[in-house]
Short mmCIF file of C-alpha atoms and ligand atoms in Angstrom, two decimals:
data_model
loop_
_atom_site.label_atom_id
_atom_site.label_comp_id
_atom_site.label_asym_id
_atom_site.label_seq_id
_atom_site.Cartn_x
_atom_site.Cartn_y
_atom_site.Cartn_z
CA UNK A 1 -117.98 86.86 57.35
CA UNK A 2 -121.39 85.21 56.89
CA UNK A 3 -121.74 82.79 53.97
CA UNK A 4 -125.53 82.93 53.91
CA UNK A 5 -128.04 85.43 52.57
CA UNK A 6 -130.27 87.53 54.78
CA UNK A 7 -133.45 88.56 52.95
CA UNK A 8 -136.22 90.52 54.64
CA UNK A 9 -139.74 91.35 53.48
CA UNK A 10 -141.58 94.48 54.50
CA UNK A 11 -144.80 96.30 53.79
CA UNK A 12 -148.07 97.61 55.18
CA UNK A 13 -150.62 95.26 56.74
CA UNK A 14 -152.12 92.71 54.34
CA UNK A 15 -149.59 93.33 51.56
CA UNK A 16 -149.16 89.56 51.17
CA UNK A 17 -145.66 89.19 52.65
CA UNK A 18 -146.39 86.02 54.62
CA UNK A 19 -148.23 84.34 51.73
CA UNK A 20 -145.49 85.05 49.21
CA UNK A 21 -142.41 84.16 51.27
CA UNK A 22 -144.02 80.90 52.34
CA UNK A 23 -144.47 79.97 48.65
CA UNK A 24 -140.95 81.10 47.75
CA UNK A 25 -139.38 79.24 50.68
CA UNK A 26 -141.08 76.02 49.52
CA UNK A 27 -139.90 76.57 45.94
CA UNK A 28 -136.32 77.28 46.99
CA UNK A 29 -136.28 74.19 49.22
CA UNK A 30 -137.53 72.08 46.30
CA UNK A 31 -134.72 73.55 44.19
CA UNK A 32 -132.22 72.32 46.80
CA UNK A 33 -131.46 75.50 48.75
CA UNK A 34 -131.20 75.45 52.51
CA UNK A 35 -133.80 77.98 53.62
CA UNK A 36 -134.91 79.27 57.01
CA UNK A 37 -138.30 80.99 57.07
CA UNK A 38 -138.84 83.16 60.12
CA UNK A 39 -140.60 86.29 61.33
CA UNK A 40 -140.36 89.33 63.54
CA UNK A 41 -141.34 89.88 66.18
CA UNK A 42 -141.02 86.16 66.93
CA UNK A 43 -139.31 83.19 65.33
CA UNK A 44 -137.99 81.79 68.64
CA UNK A 45 -139.75 81.21 72.01
CA UNK A 46 -138.51 84.35 73.81
CA UNK A 47 -139.36 86.62 70.87
CA UNK A 48 -142.77 84.96 70.37
CA UNK A 49 -143.55 85.75 74.01
CA UNK A 50 -142.50 89.38 73.47
CA UNK A 51 -144.70 89.38 70.32
CA UNK A 52 -147.70 88.31 72.38
CA UNK A 53 -147.10 91.18 74.81
CA UNK A 54 -146.65 93.81 72.08
CA UNK A 55 -149.54 92.76 69.85
CA UNK A 56 -152.13 91.89 72.51
CA UNK A 57 -155.22 93.98 71.68
CA UNK A 58 -155.86 94.46 75.42
CA UNK A 59 -152.59 96.37 75.91
CA UNK A 60 -153.96 99.74 74.82
CA UNK A 61 -151.93 101.53 77.50
CA UNK A 62 -148.55 100.59 75.98
CA UNK A 63 -146.16 103.54 75.76
CA UNK A 64 -144.67 104.06 72.25
CA UNK A 65 -141.08 103.95 73.53
CA UNK A 66 -141.81 100.73 75.46
CA UNK A 67 -143.20 99.32 72.22
CA UNK A 68 -140.04 100.32 70.30
CA UNK A 69 -137.77 98.80 72.97
CA UNK A 70 -139.73 95.54 73.02
CA UNK A 71 -139.43 95.18 69.22
CA UNK A 72 -135.68 95.85 69.48
CA UNK A 73 -135.31 93.31 72.34
CA UNK A 74 -137.18 90.63 70.39
CA UNK A 75 -135.03 91.46 67.35
CA UNK A 76 -131.77 91.07 69.27
CA UNK A 77 -132.65 87.67 70.71
CA UNK A 78 -133.97 86.36 67.37
CA UNK A 79 -130.86 87.56 65.59
CA UNK A 80 -128.30 85.99 67.94
CA UNK A 81 -130.24 82.79 68.54
CA UNK A 82 -131.52 82.03 65.06
CA UNK A 83 -130.56 84.36 62.22
CA UNK A 84 -126.80 84.72 62.69
CA UNK A 85 -126.15 80.97 63.28
CA UNK A 86 -128.12 80.17 60.09
CA UNK A 87 -126.19 82.77 58.08
CA UNK A 88 -122.91 81.37 59.40
CA UNK A 89 -123.98 77.91 58.14
CA UNK A 90 -124.64 79.39 54.69
CA UNK A 91 -128.45 79.27 54.77
CA UNK A 92 -130.82 81.63 53.01
CA UNK A 93 -132.79 83.35 55.78
CA UNK A 94 -136.17 84.74 54.70
CA UNK A 95 -137.48 86.98 57.45
CA UNK A 96 -140.96 88.52 57.60
CA UNK A 97 -140.09 92.10 58.76
CA UNK A 98 -136.92 93.45 60.38
CA UNK A 99 -135.34 96.80 61.33
CA UNK A 100 -137.14 98.80 58.60
CA UNK A 101 -140.46 97.99 60.29
CA UNK A 102 -139.26 99.71 63.47
CA UNK A 103 -137.98 102.73 61.56
CA UNK A 104 -141.31 103.06 59.78
CA UNK A 105 -143.91 102.00 62.41
CA UNK A 106 -142.26 103.38 65.56
CA UNK A 107 -139.98 106.11 64.18
CA UNK A 108 -142.18 107.51 61.42
CA UNK A 109 -145.82 106.56 62.06
CA UNK A 110 -145.72 106.70 65.88
CA UNK A 111 -143.50 109.78 65.54
CA UNK A 112 -140.89 108.74 68.14
CA UNK A 113 -138.23 109.88 65.66
CA UNK A 114 -136.37 107.93 63.00
CA UNK A 115 -132.92 108.71 64.46
CA UNK A 116 -133.94 107.66 67.98
CA UNK A 117 -135.39 104.36 66.76
CA UNK A 118 -132.37 103.76 64.56
CA UNK A 119 -130.07 104.26 67.57
CA UNK A 120 -131.71 101.58 69.74
CA UNK A 121 -131.81 99.23 66.77
CA UNK A 122 -128.16 99.73 65.91
CA UNK A 123 -127.45 98.66 69.49
CA UNK A 124 -129.65 95.58 68.94
CA UNK A 125 -128.37 94.40 65.54
CA UNK A 126 -124.76 95.66 65.60
CA UNK A 127 -123.64 95.14 62.00
CA UNK A 128 -126.11 92.54 60.79
CA UNK A 129 -128.19 94.06 58.01
CA UNK A 130 -130.14 92.35 55.20
CA UNK A 131 -128.47 91.68 51.84
CA UNK A 132 -131.86 92.32 50.23
CA UNK A 133 -135.18 93.75 51.37
CA UNK A 134 -138.35 93.26 49.36
CA UNK A 135 -140.83 96.03 49.99
CA UNK A 136 -144.39 94.97 49.10
CA UNK A 137 -146.17 98.18 48.27
CA UNK A 138 -149.93 98.42 48.69
CA UNK A 139 -152.48 101.08 49.55
CA UNK A 140 -153.46 100.52 53.18
CA UNK A 141 -157.17 100.45 52.31
CA UNK A 142 -156.58 97.40 50.09
CA UNK A 143 -154.27 95.62 52.55
CA UNK A 144 -156.60 96.14 55.51
CA UNK A 145 -159.60 94.97 53.47
CA UNK A 146 -157.72 91.74 52.64
CA UNK A 147 -157.14 91.06 56.34
CA UNK A 148 -160.77 91.80 57.25
CA UNK A 149 -162.02 89.54 54.47
CA UNK A 150 -160.04 86.56 55.73
CA UNK A 151 -161.41 85.68 59.16
CA UNK A 152 -158.45 83.41 59.92
CA UNK A 153 -155.94 86.32 59.58
CA UNK A 154 -154.61 87.46 62.95
CA UNK A 155 -155.91 90.97 63.79
CA UNK A 156 -153.42 92.54 66.19
CA UNK A 157 -153.13 95.78 68.22
CA UNK A 158 -151.36 97.58 65.36
CA UNK A 159 -153.86 96.46 62.72
CA UNK A 160 -156.48 98.30 64.78
CA UNK A 161 -154.74 101.70 64.39
CA UNK A 162 -156.63 104.24 62.26
CA UNK A 163 -156.21 104.66 58.51
CA UNK A 164 -154.05 107.78 58.97
CA UNK A 165 -151.48 105.67 60.89
CA UNK A 166 -151.39 103.07 58.11
CA UNK A 167 -151.01 105.80 55.49
CA UNK A 168 -147.96 107.07 57.39
CA UNK A 169 -146.58 103.52 57.45
CA UNK A 170 -146.77 103.35 53.65
CA UNK A 171 -145.29 106.83 53.30
CA UNK A 172 -142.41 105.81 55.59
CA UNK A 173 -141.67 102.67 53.57
CA UNK A 174 -141.74 104.57 50.28
CA UNK A 175 -139.28 107.10 51.72
CA UNK A 176 -136.94 104.33 52.93
CA UNK A 177 -137.12 102.53 49.57
CA UNK A 178 -136.07 105.75 47.81
CA UNK A 179 -133.25 106.29 50.31
CA UNK A 180 -131.77 102.77 49.95
CA UNK A 181 -132.47 101.68 46.35
CA UNK A 182 -129.62 99.15 46.27
CA UNK A 183 -130.94 97.16 49.24
CA UNK A 184 -134.69 97.80 49.15
CA UNK A 185 -136.60 96.64 46.05
CA UNK A 186 -140.18 97.82 45.66
CA UNK A 187 -142.77 95.38 44.35
CA UNK A 188 -146.35 96.25 43.39
CA UNK A 189 -148.30 94.02 45.80
CA UNK A 190 -151.66 94.87 44.22
CA UNK A 191 -151.27 92.10 41.65
CA UNK A 192 -152.17 88.42 41.72
CA UNK A 193 -150.25 86.15 44.11
CA UNK A 194 -148.53 84.55 41.10
CA UNK A 195 -147.37 87.92 39.71
CA UNK A 196 -146.09 89.16 43.08
CA UNK A 197 -144.29 85.86 43.68
CA UNK A 198 -142.61 86.04 40.25
CA UNK A 199 -141.31 89.56 40.89
CA UNK A 200 -140.07 88.66 44.38
CA UNK A 201 -138.39 85.45 43.22
CA UNK A 202 -136.55 87.31 40.43
CA UNK A 203 -134.96 89.70 42.97
CA UNK A 204 -134.08 86.81 45.26
CA UNK A 205 -132.45 84.75 42.48
CA UNK A 206 -130.47 87.79 41.36
CA UNK A 207 -129.15 88.10 44.92
CA UNK A 208 -128.45 84.33 45.15
CA UNK A 209 -126.48 84.40 41.89
CA UNK A 210 -124.36 87.35 43.03
CA UNK A 211 -123.49 85.62 46.32
N1 ATP B 301 -151.82 89.17 45.86
C1 ATP B 301 -152.88 88.98 46.65
N2 ATP B 301 -154.11 89.26 46.20
C2 ATP B 301 -155.20 89.09 47.00
N3 ATP B 301 -155.16 88.62 48.27
C3 ATP B 301 -153.95 88.33 48.76
C4 ATP B 301 -152.75 88.49 47.98
N4 ATP B 301 -151.69 88.12 48.76
C5 ATP B 301 -152.20 87.77 49.96
N5 ATP B 301 -153.54 87.86 49.95
C6 ATP B 301 -154.46 87.59 51.07
O1 ATP B 301 -154.41 88.75 51.92
C7 ATP B 301 -154.43 88.36 53.29
C8 ATP B 301 -153.16 88.90 53.99
O2 ATP B 301 -152.05 88.22 53.43
P1 ATP B 301 -150.72 87.99 54.26
O3 ATP B 301 -151.04 87.49 55.63
O4 ATP B 301 -149.81 87.19 53.41
O5 ATP B 301 -150.20 89.50 54.35
P2 ATP B 301 -149.09 90.13 55.26
O6 ATP B 301 -148.42 91.16 54.44
O7 ATP B 301 -148.22 89.06 55.83
O8 ATP B 301 -149.96 90.83 56.40
P3 ATP B 301 -149.56 91.26 57.90
O9 ATP B 301 -148.31 92.04 57.84
O10 ATP B 301 -150.71 92.08 58.32
O11 ATP B 301 -149.42 89.98 58.68
C9 ATP B 301 -154.54 86.85 53.31
O12 ATP B 301 -155.91 86.53 53.43
C10 ATP B 301 -154.03 86.43 51.94
O13 ATP B 301 -154.61 85.23 51.49
C1 LIG B 302 -141.02 93.94 63.36
C2 LIG B 302 -141.98 95.05 63.67
C3 LIG B 302 -143.33 94.89 63.47
N1 LIG B 302 -144.18 95.90 63.74
C4 LIG B 302 -145.63 95.67 63.57
C5 LIG B 302 -146.09 95.47 62.18
C6 LIG B 302 -147.31 94.59 62.34
O1 LIG B 302 -148.40 95.43 62.65
C7 LIG B 302 -146.97 93.76 63.56
C8 LIG B 302 -146.45 92.40 63.22
O2 LIG B 302 -147.49 91.67 62.72
P1 LIG B 302 -147.36 90.76 61.37
O3 LIG B 302 -148.75 90.28 61.17
O4 LIG B 302 -146.42 89.66 61.71
O5 LIG B 302 -146.88 91.62 60.27
O6 LIG B 302 -145.96 94.49 64.26
C9 LIG B 302 -143.72 97.10 64.24
O7 LIG B 302 -144.51 98.01 64.52
N2 LIG B 302 -142.38 97.27 64.43
C10 LIG B 302 -141.49 96.29 64.17
O8 LIG B 302 -140.26 96.49 64.36
#
């Protein structure tokens, strides 16, 4: 059994996931916890290369099932090479997106089918699931405006989807959060960075104390 804690963060584009977990990782490290901060797709060289293929704005011809399989392949490699070894050491792993993103983006918003996407992902992750998932809830109009406002934010192939796609993404996350209330905790991401961080940290510390 793993001694560590696997915590994932999810949400629509521009919800503030990356900003907040970076701040929390630094705080936890200062408090003496051993923390790994990572992301999907990516986090290790093979998965970062797959990320570049998936998110390249020039790849407009990518088939939705190819996209789903590439996310699952990147996930598998990242999990076995980085996440599971860290959990076995007892680390806290903070991961920017995981399996819920595939369920929502590919299964729900791209309409491949939630069950189909779940099946390929169960093959990829076997039994490794997060202890806690923080869902940063935000209206897509607000999240996308944040990304556009900050010129240094990466704008990828999925960011460029229409508003109706991003509305489906939010709808999918809200449905998942209702389905799995014990694992997925919803946070209002339309607050100041300090307020969002406080809410996220409280859920994380609750999980740490129950470990
Ligand atoms: N609570 C907040 N209020 C206002 N702006 C914010 C807030 N949190 C983050 N931002 C800003 O919004 C932009 C997107 O933030 P960030 O990259 O953390 O989001 P994200 O959820 O990781 O997005 P993506 O999934 O698209 O990568 C950044 O410019 C960031 O500074
Ligand atoms: C893991 C995962 C991600 N996505 C999408 C969500 C985002 O649009 C990008 C990742 O970019 P970010 O700036 O790092 O959030 O990929 C997806 O569609 N399916 C997935 O499984």
